[in-house]
């Protein structure tokens, strides 16, 4: 149920069509224990409060077309999420219907099941005295929807100039910025930011460097990866290049990534040194190994300079945003600075081709404090095509980039810091079916992370402002990341990708 209510699964499959009278109507979603294929886990008549059953939200379906053949079924796996090995999968000789999700509405808290009776197959009639009007949706716990200018959709462009300018700024100007960020991120964790003196040239040079890197031949690009260099020790080196299809995160896109690219590796291990200790070597290189597997300067001239300049600009913006979020959360800015002054933030360049391949990235919420994003909007590039976010109304909305702006989205660490007050909004990157075939869709993503020895937990001020009870338990950064990522590295025979993403997003699912 959670996979559907949080946008990861957008087609529910059944061996019968959705009755016409239920198309376009709100249907309550009842969660039950996992059962056996072909055997109902629920009786025809259910008493109120039955154990193991609860209402977790509602869904509206727009229709239920039948899959015409196996090829159509397999091509749609990124929507129905039924793996090939599942007993619910395709079998020749039977018809499967895809109930198309139009909108979803998760509840703030699951509700015990009322009495209910089976109407047909998996459809029940529930004895809800008020028709469910009294059930509290998650949306009711969010802030009010901000007033936005025409054409902005649900994402405003906020001018950070009062925080970027040195001197001559009134407290009222800064307060207006903080209030705009607070109002937006309590409703949807996406915004665009700009300011006087926005680094347009730095962004353009980095995007151009990414274009020139990805235009290199595959064998050449593979040399610009951790796997393409001769490591002298077991310390960290950034991943560098990854080809399309090499990981779950690169299903239909290629990438090049780095962590703290300006770091100069220490000459020797030292347990008293944050960067050269055993723990530090999980994030920082030890000489003679490089921190980053840089491309050949003769083959991709200016790449290193362009990447470092961009990273430093994103890092500078990150510090400003941390100060703004400190004011939003009512905590001392020094508290957040102490957790990020030696951060291990990652920067990724991504590229894929419009009209080629399937799903790029499923519905997810970033495991960062926040993410700073730009897209290539030059001639022949696809901009922010295929990027969508799940709104509080339970529908998908495109996220659009604009020249002279960064897109910023709240990550799960910030949601945890805020005790759920600021929302890590679920988003996805669709298959590149639209747009101009052959155009390249390129982006640069800076994931603001913490110091590797920090602890991820709700801030006391945030707990006090949200009822006094912490919704999350403290975890070290290492444990927090391991909990969310380790499942993806399971052997293929044990890998359950659906459960991996459910676990990955779990902080975002907390009301």
CSV table of C-alpha atoms in Angstrom, one decimal:
chain,number,residue,atom,x,y,z
A,1,UNK,CA,0.0,0.0,0.0
A,2,UNK,CA,2.8,2.4,0.9
A,3,UNK,CA,4.4,1.9,-2.5
A,4,UNK,CA,1.2,3.2,-4.2
A,5,UNK,CA,0.3,6.0,-1.7
A,6,UNK,CA,3.8,7.5,-2.0
A,7,UNK,CA,4.0,7.4,-5.8
A,8,UNK,CA,6.5,4.6,-6.3
A,9,UNK,CA,3.8,2.3,-7.8
A,10,UNK,CA,1.4,4.1,-10.2
A,11,UNK,CA,-0.5,1.1,-11.6
A,12,UNK,CA,-2.3,-1.5,-9.4
A,13,UNK,CA,-2.7,-4.8,-11.2
A,14,UNK,CA,-5.7,-7.1,-11.0
A,15,UNK,CA,-7.2,-10.0,-13.0
A,16,UNK,CA,-10.4,-8.1,-13.5
A,17,UNK,CA,-11.2,-4.5,-14.6
A,18,UNK,CA,-12.2,-1.8,-12.1
A,19,UNK,CA,-16.0,-1.5,-12.1
A,20,UNK,CA,-17.0,1.5,-14.1
A,21,UNK,CA,-18.9,3.1,-11.2
A,22,UNK,CA,-15.6,3.3,-9.2
A,23,UNK,CA,-13.5,5.0,-12.0
A,24,UNK,CA,-12.7,8.6,-10.8
A,25,UNK,CA,-14.0,8.0,-7.3
A,26,UNK,CA,-12.0,8.0,-4.0
A,27,UNK,CA,-11.4,4.5,-2.8
A,28,UNK,CA,-10.0,3.7,0.6
A,29,UNK,CA,-6.9,1.7,0.8
A,30,UNK,CA,-6.9,-1.1,3.4
A,31,UNK,CA,-3.5,-2.5,4.4
A,32,UNK,CA,-3.3,-6.2,5.3
A,33,UNK,CA,-0.6,-8.7,6.1
A,34,UNK,CA,1.2,-10.1,3.1
A,35,UNK,CA,-0.7,-13.2,1.9
A,36,UNK,CA,-0.3,-16.0,-0.5
A,37,UNK,CA,-0.8,-15.5,-4.3
A,38,UNK,CA,-4.3,-16.5,-5.3
A,39,UNK,CA,-5.6,-16.8,-1.7
A,40,UNK,CA,-7.4,-13.9,0.0
A,41,UNK,CA,-5.9,-12.9,3.3
A,42,UNK,CA,-9.2,-11.3,4.3
A,43,UNK,CA,-12.6,-12.9,4.9
A,44,UNK,CA,-15.8,-11.9,3.1
A,45,UNK,CA,-17.1,-10.3,6.3
A,46,UNK,CA,-14.8,-8.4,8.6
A,47,UNK,CA,-15.5,-7.1,12.1
A,48,UNK,CA,-14.5,-3.6,13.2
A,49,UNK,CA,-11.0,-3.4,14.6
A,50,UNK,CA,-9.9,-6.8,13.1
A,51,UNK,CA,-6.3,-7.4,13.8
A,52,UNK,CA,-3.8,-6.8,11.0
A,53,UNK,CA,-6.1,-4.5,9.0
A,54,UNK,CA,-6.1,-0.7,8.9
A,55,UNK,CA,-7.0,2.1,6.5
A,56,UNK,CA,-3.8,3.9,5.4
A,57,UNK,CA,-5.1,6.3,2.7
A,58,UNK,CA,-7.2,6.6,-0.4
A,59,UNK,CA,-6.6,6.5,-4.2
A,60,UNK,CA,-8.5,7.5,-7.3
A,61,UNK,CA,-8.1,5.4,-10.4
A,62,UNK,CA,-8.6,6.9,-13.9
A,63,UNK,CA,-9.3,3.6,-15.7
A,64,UNK,CA,-8.1,-0.1,-15.9
A,65,UNK,CA,-7.0,-1.0,-19.4
A,66,UNK,CA,-5.9,-4.6,-20.1
A,67,UNK,CA,-2.3,-5.5,-21.0
A,68,UNK,CA,-2.4,-6.7,-24.6
A,69,UNK,CA,0.7,-9.0,-24.4
A,70,UNK,CA,3.8,-9.9,-22.4
A,71,UNK,CA,5.8,-7.2,-24.1
A,72,UNK,CA,3.4,-4.5,-23.0
A,73,UNK,CA,3.4,-5.9,-19.5
A,74,UNK,CA,7.2,-6.0,-19.2
A,75,UNK,CA,7.6,-2.5,-20.7
A,76,UNK,CA,5.3,-1.2,-17.9
A,77,UNK,CA,7.1,-2.8,-15.0
A,78,UNK,CA,8.4,0.6,-13.9
A,79,UNK,CA,4.8,1.5,-13.1
A,80,UNK,CA,3.2,-1.7,-11.8
A,81,UNK,CA,6.4,-2.8,-10.0
A,82,UNK,CA,5.6,-6.5,-10.3
A,83,UNK,CA,8.9,-8.3,-10.7
A,84,UNK,CA,9.3,-11.1,-13.3
A,85,UNK,CA,9.7,-13.6,-10.5
A,86,UNK,CA,6.4,-12.8,-8.8
A,87,UNK,CA,3.5,-15.2,-8.8
A,88,UNK,CA,1.4,-12.1,-9.6
A,89,UNK,CA,3.4,-11.6,-12.9
A,90,UNK,CA,2.5,-12.3,-16.5
A,91,UNK,CA,1.3,-15.7,-17.5
A,92,UNK,CA,0.2,-16.6,-21.0
A,93,UNK,CA,-3.5,-17.3,-21.2
A,94,UNK,CA,-4.7,-14.9,-18.6
A,95,UNK,CA,-5.6,-11.2,-18.8
A,96,UNK,CA,-4.1,-8.6,-16.4
A,97,UNK,CA,-5.7,-5.2,-16.0
A,98,UNK,CA,-3.7,-2.1,-15.0
A,99,UNK,CA,-5.7,0.2,-12.6
A,100,UNK,CA,-4.2,3.6,-13.5
A,101,UNK,CA,-3.5,5.8,-10.4
A,102,UNK,CA,-4.8,9.3,-10.9
A,103,UNK,CA,-4.2,10.7,-7.4
A,104,UNK,CA,-3.3,9.4,-3.9
A,105,UNK,CA,-4.1,10.7,-0.4
A,106,UNK,CA,-2.1,9.0,2.5
A,107,UNK,CA,-3.5,9.5,6.0
A,108,UNK,CA,-1.6,11.2,8.7
A,109,UNK,CA,-1.9,8.1,10.8
A,110,UNK,CA,-3.3,4.6,9.9
A,111,UNK,CA,-6.9,4.0,11.2
A,112,UNK,CA,-8.3,0.8,12.6
A,113,UNK,CA,-10.5,-1.0,10.2
A,114,UNK,CA,-14.3,-0.5,10.5
A,115,UNK,CA,-16.7,-3.4,9.8
A,116,UNK,CA,-16.6,-4.2,6.1
A,117,UNK,CA,-18.1,-6.7,3.6
A,118,UNK,CA,-16.7,-8.0,0.3
A,119,UNK,CA,-18.5,-6.6,-2.7
A,120,UNK,CA,-16.4,-8.2,-5.5
A,121,UNK,CA,-13.0,-9.8,-5.3
A,122,UNK,CA,-10.7,-7.3,-3.5
A,123,UNK,CA,-13.3,-4.6,-3.3
A,124,UNK,CA,-15.1,-4.1,0.1
A,125,UNK,CA,-17.8,-1.9,1.4
A,126,UNK,CA,-16.7,-0.1,4.6
A,127,UNK,CA,-19.0,1.0,7.4
A,128,UNK,CA,-17.7,4.5,7.7
A,129,UNK,CA,-20.4,6.6,9.4
A,130,UNK,CA,-19.3,9.8,7.8
A,131,UNK,CA,-18.0,8.3,4.6
A,132,UNK,CA,-14.5,8.9,5.8
A,133,UNK,CA,-14.8,12.7,6.1
A,134,UNK,CA,-13.3,12.6,9.6
A,135,UNK,CA,-10.2,10.7,8.6
A,136,UNK,CA,-7.2,13.0,8.8
A,137,UNK,CA,-5.1,13.1,5.6
A,138,UNK,CA,-1.3,13.8,5.8
A,139,UNK,CA,-1.9,17.0,3.9
A,140,UNK,CA,-3.8,18.5,6.9
A,141,UNK,CA,-0.6,18.4,8.9
A,142,UNK,CA,1.3,20.5,6.3
A,143,UNK,CA,1.5,24.2,6.3
A,144,UNK,CA,-0.9,26.3,4.2
A,145,UNK,CA,-0.3,26.4,0.4
A,146,UNK,CA,1.8,29.5,-0.3
A,147,UNK,CA,0.5,32.2,-2.7
A,148,UNK,CA,2.5,31.9,-5.9
A,149,UNK,CA,2.8,34.0,-9.0
A,150,UNK,CA,1.1,32.9,-12.2
A,151,UNK,CA,3.2,30.4,-14.1
A,152,UNK,CA,5.2,29.2,-11.1
A,153,UNK,CA,3.1,26.1,-10.5
A,154,UNK,CA,3.7,24.9,-7.0
A,155,UNK,CA,7.4,26.0,-7.0
A,156,UNK,CA,8.3,29.7,-6.2
A,157,UNK,CA,11.5,31.5,-7.1
A,158,UNK,CA,12.9,33.0,-3.9
A,159,UNK,CA,15.4,35.8,-4.1
A,160,UNK,CA,18.2,35.2,-1.6
A,161,UNK,CA,20.0,38.6,-2.2
A,162,UNK,CA,19.4,39.8,1.4
A,163,UNK,CA,21.5,36.8,2.6
A,164,UNK,CA,24.1,37.1,-0.2
A,165,UNK,CA,24.7,40.8,0.0
A,166,UNK,CA,27.3,42.1,2.5
A,167,UNK,CA,25.9,45.0,4.4
A,168,UNK,CA,23.0,47.4,3.7
A,169,UNK,CA,20.3,44.7,4.4
A,170,UNK,CA,17.5,45.3,6.9
A,171,UNK,CA,16.3,42.6,9.3
A,172,UNK,CA,12.9,42.9,7.6
A,173,UNK,CA,14.4,41.9,4.2
A,174,UNK,CA,16.0,38.9,5.7
A,175,UNK,CA,12.9,38.0,7.6
A,176,UNK,CA,10.8,38.0,4.4
A,177,UNK,CA,13.3,35.5,2.8
A,178,UNK,CA,13.1,33.2,5.9
A,179,UNK,CA,9.3,33.3,5.9
A,180,UNK,CA,9.1,32.5,2.2
A,181,UNK,CA,11.4,29.5,2.6
A,182,UNK,CA,9.5,28.3,5.7
A,183,UNK,CA,6.1,28.6,4.1
A,184,UNK,CA,7.2,26.7,1.0
A,185,UNK,CA,9.1,23.9,2.7
A,186,UNK,CA,6.3,23.3,5.2
A,187,UNK,CA,4.1,22.6,2.2
A,188,UNK,CA,6.3,21.3,-0.6
A,189,UNK,CA,10.0,20.8,-0.2
A,190,UNK,CA,10.9,22.3,-3.6
A,191,UNK,CA,11.9,25.8,-4.5
A,192,UNK,CA,14.0,27.8,-6.9
A,193,UNK,CA,16.6,30.3,-5.6
A,194,UNK,CA,18.4,33.1,-7.3
A,195,UNK,CA,20.2,36.3,-6.2
A,196,UNK,CA,22.0,39.4,-7.5
A,197,UNK,CA,25.3,38.1,-8.9
A,198,UNK,CA,24.0,34.5,-9.5
A,199,UNK,CA,27.1,32.6,-10.9
A,200,UNK,CA,25.7,32.1,-14.4
A,201,UNK,CA,29.1,31.7,-16.0
A,202,UNK,CA,30.2,29.1,-13.4
A,203,UNK,CA,27.1,27.1,-14.1
A,204,UNK,CA,27.4,27.3,-17.8
A,205,UNK,CA,31.0,26.2,-17.8
A,206,UNK,CA,30.2,23.2,-15.6
A,207,UNK,CA,27.3,22.2,-17.8
A,208,UNK,CA,29.6,22.6,-20.9
A,209,UNK,CA,32.3,20.5,-19.2
A,210,UNK,CA,29.7,17.8,-18.5
A,211,UNK,CA,28.6,17.8,-22.1
A,212,UNK,CA,32.2,17.4,-23.3
A,213,UNK,CA,32.9,14.6,-20.9
A,214,UNK,CA,29.8,12.6,-21.9
A,215,UNK,CA,30.5,13.1,-25.6
A,216,UNK,CA,33.7,11.1,-25.1
A,217,UNK,CA,33.8,7.4,-26.2
A,218,UNK,CA,32.7,4.8,-23.7
A,219,UNK,CA,36.2,3.3,-23.3
A,220,UNK,CA,37.6,6.8,-22.7
A,221,UNK,CA,35.0,7.7,-20.1
A,222,UNK,CA,35.6,4.4,-18.2
A,223,UNK,CA,39.2,5.5,-17.7
A,224,UNK,CA,37.8,8.5,-15.7
A,225,UNK,CA,36.4,6.3,-13.0
A,226,UNK,CA,37.6,4.7,-9.7
A,227,UNK,CA,37.6,1.4,-11.5
A,228,UNK,CA,39.8,2.9,-14.2
A,229,UNK,CA,42.8,3.8,-12.0
A,230,UNK,CA,45.4,1.7,-10.2
A,231,UNK,CA,44.6,2.1,-6.5
A,232,UNK,CA,47.6,2.0,-4.2
A,233,UNK,CA,45.6,1.7,-0.9
A,234,UNK,CA,42.1,1.0,0.4
A,235,UNK,CA,41.2,4.7,1.1
A,236,UNK,CA,38.4,6.4,-0.6
A,237,UNK,CA,38.4,7.7,-4.2
A,238,UNK,CA,35.3,9.3,-5.8
A,239,UNK,CA,33.4,7.0,-8.2
A,240,UNK,CA,33.9,9.2,-11.2
A,241,UNK,CA,32.2,7.8,-14.4
A,242,UNK,CA,29.4,5.2,-14.4
A,243,UNK,CA,27.8,3.9,-17.5
A,244,UNK,CA,24.1,3.6,-18.1
A,245,UNK,CA,22.6,0.5,-16.6
A,246,UNK,CA,25.5,-0.1,-14.2
A,247,UNK,CA,23.6,0.4,-10.9
A,248,UNK,CA,20.0,0.9,-9.7
A,249,UNK,CA,20.7,4.6,-9.7
A,250,UNK,CA,22.0,4.6,-13.3
A,251,UNK,CA,19.3,2.5,-14.9
A,252,UNK,CA,19.0,4.7,-18.0
A,253,UNK,CA,21.5,7.4,-17.5
A,254,UNK,CA,25.3,7.8,-17.3
A,255,UNK,CA,27.0,9.8,-14.6
A,256,UNK,CA,30.2,11.2,-13.2
A,257,UNK,CA,30.4,11.9,-9.5
A,258,UNK,CA,32.9,13.3,-6.9
A,259,UNK,CA,33.1,14.1,-3.2
A,260,UNK,CA,34.9,17.2,-2.0
A,261,UNK,CA,36.9,17.5,-5.2
A,262,UNK,CA,39.3,20.2,-3.9
A,263,UNK,CA,40.5,17.9,-1.0
A,264,UNK,CA,44.3,17.2,-1.0
A,265,UNK,CA,44.9,13.7,0.2
A,266,UNK,CA,47.0,13.3,3.3
A,267,UNK,CA,50.4,11.7,3.0
A,268,UNK,CA,49.9,9.1,5.8
A,269,UNK,CA,47.2,7.6,8.0
A,270,UNK,CA,46.6,9.3,11.3
A,271,UNK,CA,43.9,8.3,13.8
A,272,UNK,CA,44.0,11.8,15.2
A,273,UNK,CA,43.3,13.4,11.9
A,274,UNK,CA,39.6,13.7,10.8
A,275,UNK,CA,40.6,13.2,7.1
A,276,UNK,CA,43.3,10.5,7.5
A,277,UNK,CA,41.8,8.3,10.3
A,278,UNK,CA,40.3,4.9,9.5
A,279,UNK,CA,36.8,6.5,9.5
A,280,UNK,CA,38.1,9.5,7.4
A,281,UNK,CA,39.5,7.2,4.8
A,282,UNK,CA,36.0,6.0,4.0
A,283,UNK,CA,35.4,9.5,2.5
A,284,UNK,CA,38.8,11.0,1.8
A,285,UNK,CA,41.7,9.7,-0.2
A,286,UNK,CA,45.1,8.9,1.3
A,287,UNK,CA,48.1,9.7,-1.0
A,288,UNK,CA,49.2,8.6,-3.5
A,289,UNK,CA,45.6,7.8,-4.4
A,290,UNK,CA,43.6,10.7,-5.8
A,291,UNK,CA,40.4,12.1,-4.3
A,292,UNK,CA,38.9,12.2,-7.7
A,293,UNK,CA,39.6,10.3,-11.0
A,294,UNK,CA,39.9,13.3,-13.1
A,295,UNK,CA,39.6,13.2,-16.9
A,296,UNK,CA,42.7,13.9,-19.0
A,297,UNK,CA,43.1,17.6,-19.2
A,298,UNK,CA,44.1,17.3,-22.9
A,299,UNK,CA,40.9,15.3,-23.7
A,300,UNK,CA,38.5,17.4,-21.6
A,301,UNK,CA,40.2,20.7,-21.1
A,302,UNK,CA,39.1,22.8,-18.2
A,303,UNK,CA,36.9,20.1,-16.7
A,304,UNK,CA,38.6,20.0,-13.3
A,305,UNK,CA,38.5,23.8,-12.9
A,306,UNK,CA,34.8,23.9,-13.9
A,307,UNK,CA,33.8,21.1,-11.5
A,308,UNK,CA,35.7,22.7,-8.5
A,309,UNK,CA,34.3,26.2,-9.2
A,310,UNK,CA,30.8,24.8,-9.4
A,311,UNK,CA,31.2,22.7,-6.3
A,312,UNK,CA,32.5,25.8,-4.4
A,313,UNK,CA,29.5,27.9,-5.5
A,314,UNK,CA,27.1,25.1,-4.4
A,315,UNK,CA,29.0,24.8,-1.1
A,316,UNK,CA,28.7,28.6,-0.6
A,317,UNK,CA,24.9,28.4,-1.3
A,318,UNK,CA,24.7,25.5,1.1
A,319,UNK,CA,26.1,27.5,3.9
A,320,UNK,CA,23.6,30.3,3.2
A,321,UNK,CA,20.7,27.8,3.1
A,322,UNK,CA,21.9,26.2,6.4
A,323,UNK,CA,21.7,29.7,8.0
A,324,UNK,CA,18.2,30.3,6.6
A,325,UNK,CA,17.0,26.9,7.8
A,326,UNK,CA,18.5,27.5,11.2
A,327,UNK,CA,16.2,30.6,11.5
A,328,UNK,CA,13.3,28.6,10.2
A,329,UNK,CA,13.8,25.9,12.9
A,330,UNK,CA,14.6,28.4,15.6
A,331,UNK,CA,18.1,27.0,16.4
A,332,UNK,CA,21.5,28.5,16.6
A,333,UNK,CA,23.2,28.6,13.2
A,334,UNK,CA,26.4,27.4,14.9
A,335,UNK,CA,24.7,24.0,15.7
A,336,UNK,CA,24.1,23.2,12.0
A,337,UNK,CA,27.5,24.7,11.0
A,338,UNK,CA,29.2,22.3,13.5
A,339,UNK,CA,27.6,19.3,11.8
A,340,UNK,CA,28.6,20.4,8.3
A,341,UNK,CA,32.0,22.3,8.5
A,342,UNK,CA,33.8,19.2,7.3
A,343,UNK,CA,31.0,17.7,5.2
A,344,UNK,CA,31.3,14.9,2.7
A,345,UNK,CA,28.8,16.3,0.2
A,346,UNK,CA,28.7,14.6,-3.2
A,347,UNK,CA,28.2,16.2,-6.7
A,348,UNK,CA,26.9,14.2,-9.6
A,349,UNK,CA,26.6,15.0,-13.3
A,350,UNK,CA,23.9,13.0,-15.1
A,351,UNK,CA,23.1,12.6,-18.8
A,352,UNK,CA,20.6,10.6,-20.8
A,353,UNK,CA,19.0,10.9,-24.3
A,354,UNK,CA,15.4,11.9,-25.0
A,355,UNK,CA,13.6,9.1,-26.8
A,356,UNK,CA,15.9,6.3,-25.6
A,357,UNK,CA,15.6,3.8,-22.8
A,358,UNK,CA,13.1,3.3,-20.0
A,359,UNK,CA,12.8,4.5,-16.4
A,360,UNK,CA,15.5,6.8,-15.1
A,361,UNK,CA,14.8,7.1,-11.4
A,362,UNK,CA,11.8,5.8,-9.3
A,363,UNK,CA,9.8,7.9,-6.8
A,364,UNK,CA,12.1,8.8,-3.9
A,365,UNK,CA,13.2,11.5,-1.4
A,366,UNK,CA,16.8,12.4,-1.3
A,367,UNK,CA,19.0,11.2,1.6
A,368,UNK,CA,20.6,14.6,2.0
A,369,UNK,CA,20.1,17.7,4.1
A,370,UNK,CA,19.0,19.4,0.8
A,371,UNK,CA,19.9,19.0,-2.8
A,372,UNK,CA,21.0,21.9,-5.2
A,373,UNK,CA,20.2,21.2,-8.8
A,374,UNK,CA,20.8,22.8,-12.2
A,375,UNK,CA,19.9,21.6,-15.7
A,376,UNK,CA,21.5,22.3,-19.1
A,377,UNK,CA,19.2,24.7,-20.8
A,378,UNK,CA,21.4,25.5,-23.7
A,379,UNK,CA,20.4,25.0,-27.4
A,380,UNK,CA,19.7,21.3,-28.1
A,381,UNK,CA,19.5,20.4,-24.4
A,382,UNK,CA,16.3,19.1,-22.8
A,383,UNK,CA,16.4,21.2,-19.6
A,384,UNK,CA,14.6,19.6,-16.7
A,385,UNK,CA,12.4,17.3,-18.8
A,386,UNK,CA,11.1,14.2,-17.1
A,387,UNK,CA,11.5,15.5,-13.5
A,388,UNK,CA,8.3,15.5,-11.5
A,389,UNK,CA,7.3,15.9,-7.8
A,390,UNK,CA,4.4,14.4,-5.9
A,391,UNK,CA,2.3,17.3,-4.6
A,392,UNK,CA,0.3,17.3,-1.3
A,393,UNK,CA,-2.8,16.9,-3.6
A,394,UNK,CA,-1.4,13.5,-4.5
A,395,UNK,CA,-0.7,14.2,-8.1
A,396,UNK,CA,2.5,14.5,-10.1
A,397,UNK,CA,3.6,17.9,-11.3
A,398,UNK,CA,6.6,18.8,-13.5
A,399,UNK,CA,9.6,20.5,-11.9
A,400,UNK,CA,10.9,23.2,-14.2
A,401,UNK,CA,14.3,24.8,-14.2
A,402,UNK,CA,14.9,28.5,-15.2
A,403,UNK,CA,18.1,30.1,-16.3
A,404,UNK,CA,19.8,32.0,-13.5
A,405,UNK,CA,18.3,29.8,-10.8
A,406,UNK,CA,19.1,26.7,-8.8
A,407,UNK,CA,16.4,24.2,-7.9
A,408,UNK,CA,16.6,23.2,-4.2
A,409,UNK,CA,14.7,20.4,-2.6
A,410,UNK,CA,14.5,19.3,1.0
A,411,UNK,CA,16.2,16.0,1.9
A,412,UNK,CA,15.3,13.5,4.5
A,413,UNK,CA,18.0,14.8,6.9
A,414,UNK,CA,16.4,18.2,7.0
A,415,UNK,CA,13.0,16.5,7.5
A,416,UNK,CA,14.4,14.6,10.4
A,417,UNK,CA,16.1,17.8,11.9
A,418,UNK,CA,12.7,19.5,11.7
A,419,UNK,CA,10.9,16.5,13.3
A,420,UNK,CA,8.7,16.3,10.2
A,421,UNK,CA,7.8,20.0,9.9
A,422,UNK,CA,9.8,20.5,6.7
A,423,UNK,CA,9.0,18.0,4.0
A,424,UNK,CA,11.4,15.9,1.9
A,425,UNK,CA,9.1,15.8,-1.2
A,426,UNK,CA,9.0,12.6,-3.2
A,427,UNK,CA,10.1,13.1,-6.8
A,428,UNK,CA,11.0,11.0,-9.8
A,429,UNK,CA,12.6,11.0,-13.3
A,430,UNK,CA,10.4,9.5,-15.9
A,431,UNK,CA,11.4,7.6,-19.0
A,432,UNK,CA,12.5,10.1,-21.7
A,433,UNK,CA,9.5,9.5,-24.0
A,434,UNK,CA,8.6,13.1,-24.6
A,435,UNK,CA,10.5,16.1,-25.9
A,436,UNK,CA,12.7,16.2,-29.0
A,437,UNK,CA,14.2,12.7,-29.7
A,438,UNK,CA,18.0,12.8,-29.5
A,439,UNK,CA,18.3,15.9,-27.3
A,440,UNK,CA,20.4,15.4,-24.2
A,441,UNK,CA,19.0,15.8,-20.8
A,442,UNK,CA,21.9,16.8,-18.5
A,443,UNK,CA,21.9,17.9,-14.8
A,444,UNK,CA,24.4,18.7,-12.1
A,445,UNK,CA,23.3,17.7,-8.6
A,446,UNK,CA,24.9,18.8,-5.3
A,447,UNK,CA,23.8,16.7,-2.3
A,448,UNK,CA,24.5,18.7,0.9
A,449,UNK,CA,25.6,16.1,3.5
A,450,UNK,CA,26.9,16.2,7.0
A,451,UNK,CA,30.3,15.6,8.6
A,452,UNK,CA,30.8,11.8,8.6
A,453,UNK,CA,30.9,11.7,12.4
A,454,UNK,CA,27.7,13.7,13.0
A,455,UNK,CA,24.5,12.3,14.4
A,456,UNK,CA,21.2,12.6,12.6
A,457,UNK,CA,18.3,13.4,15.0
A,458,UNK,CA,15.5,15.9,15.5
A,459,UNK,CA,16.6,19.3,16.8
A,460,UNK,CA,15.3,20.1,20.3
A,461,UNK,CA,13.8,23.3,19.1
A,462,UNK,CA,11.9,21.4,16.3
A,463,UNK,CA,10.7,18.8,18.7
A,464,UNK,CA,9.4,21.5,21.1
A,465,UNK,CA,7.5,23.2,18.2
A,466,UNK,CA,5.9,20.0,16.9
A,467,UNK,CA,4.2,18.7,20.1
A,468,UNK,CA,7.2,17.7,22.2
A,469,UNK,CA,7.8,14.2,21.0
A,470,UNK,CA,10.6,13.2,18.7
A,471,UNK,CA,9.3,11.2,15.7
A,472,UNK,CA,12.8,9.8,14.8
A,473,UNK,CA,15.5,8.1,16.9
A,474,UNK,CA,19.1,9.5,16.8
A,475,UNK,CA,21.5,7.7,14.4
A,476,UNK,CA,25.0,8.2,13.4
A,477,UNK,CA,25.5,9.2,9.8
A,478,UNK,CA,27.2,5.9,9.1
A,479,UNK,CA,24.2,3.9,10.6
A,480,UNK,CA,21.7,6.2,8.9
A,481,UNK,CA,23.2,5.7,5.5
A,482,UNK,CA,23.8,2.0,6.0
A,483,UNK,CA,20.1,1.5,7.0
A,484,UNK,CA,18.9,3.1,3.8
A,485,UNK,CA,21.5,1.9,1.2
A,486,UNK,CA,22.7,-1.6,2.3
A,487,UNK,CA,19.7,-3.4,0.8
A,488,UNK,CA,20.7,-2.3,-2.7
A,489,UNK,CA,24.0,-4.3,-2.4
A,490,UNK,CA,22.3,-7.6,-1.7
A,491,UNK,CA,23.1,-10.6,-4.0
A,492,UNK,CA,20.8,-10.6,-7.0
A,493,UNK,CA,18.9,-13.7,-5.8
A,494,UNK,CA,18.1,-11.8,-2.5
A,495,UNK,CA,17.6,-8.3,-3.9
A,496,UNK,CA,14.0,-6.9,-3.5
A,497,UNK,CA,14.2,-3.6,-5.2
A,498,UNK,CA,10.7,-2.5,-4.1
A,499,UNK,CA,11.5,-3.1,-0.5
A,500,UNK,CA,14.8,-1.3,-0.9
A,501,UNK,CA,13.1,1.9,-2.1
A,502,UNK,CA,10.4,1.6,0.5
A,503,UNK,CA,13.2,1.5,3.2
A,504,UNK,CA,15.2,4.2,1.4
A,505,UNK,CA,12.3,6.7,1.6
A,506,UNK,CA,11.1,5.8,5.1
A,507,UNK,CA,11.9,9.2,6.8
A,508,UNK,CA,9.8,10.9,4.1
A,509,UNK,CA,6.8,8.7,4.9
A,510,UNK,CA,6.6,9.9,8.5
A,511,UNK,CA,3.6,12.2,9.1
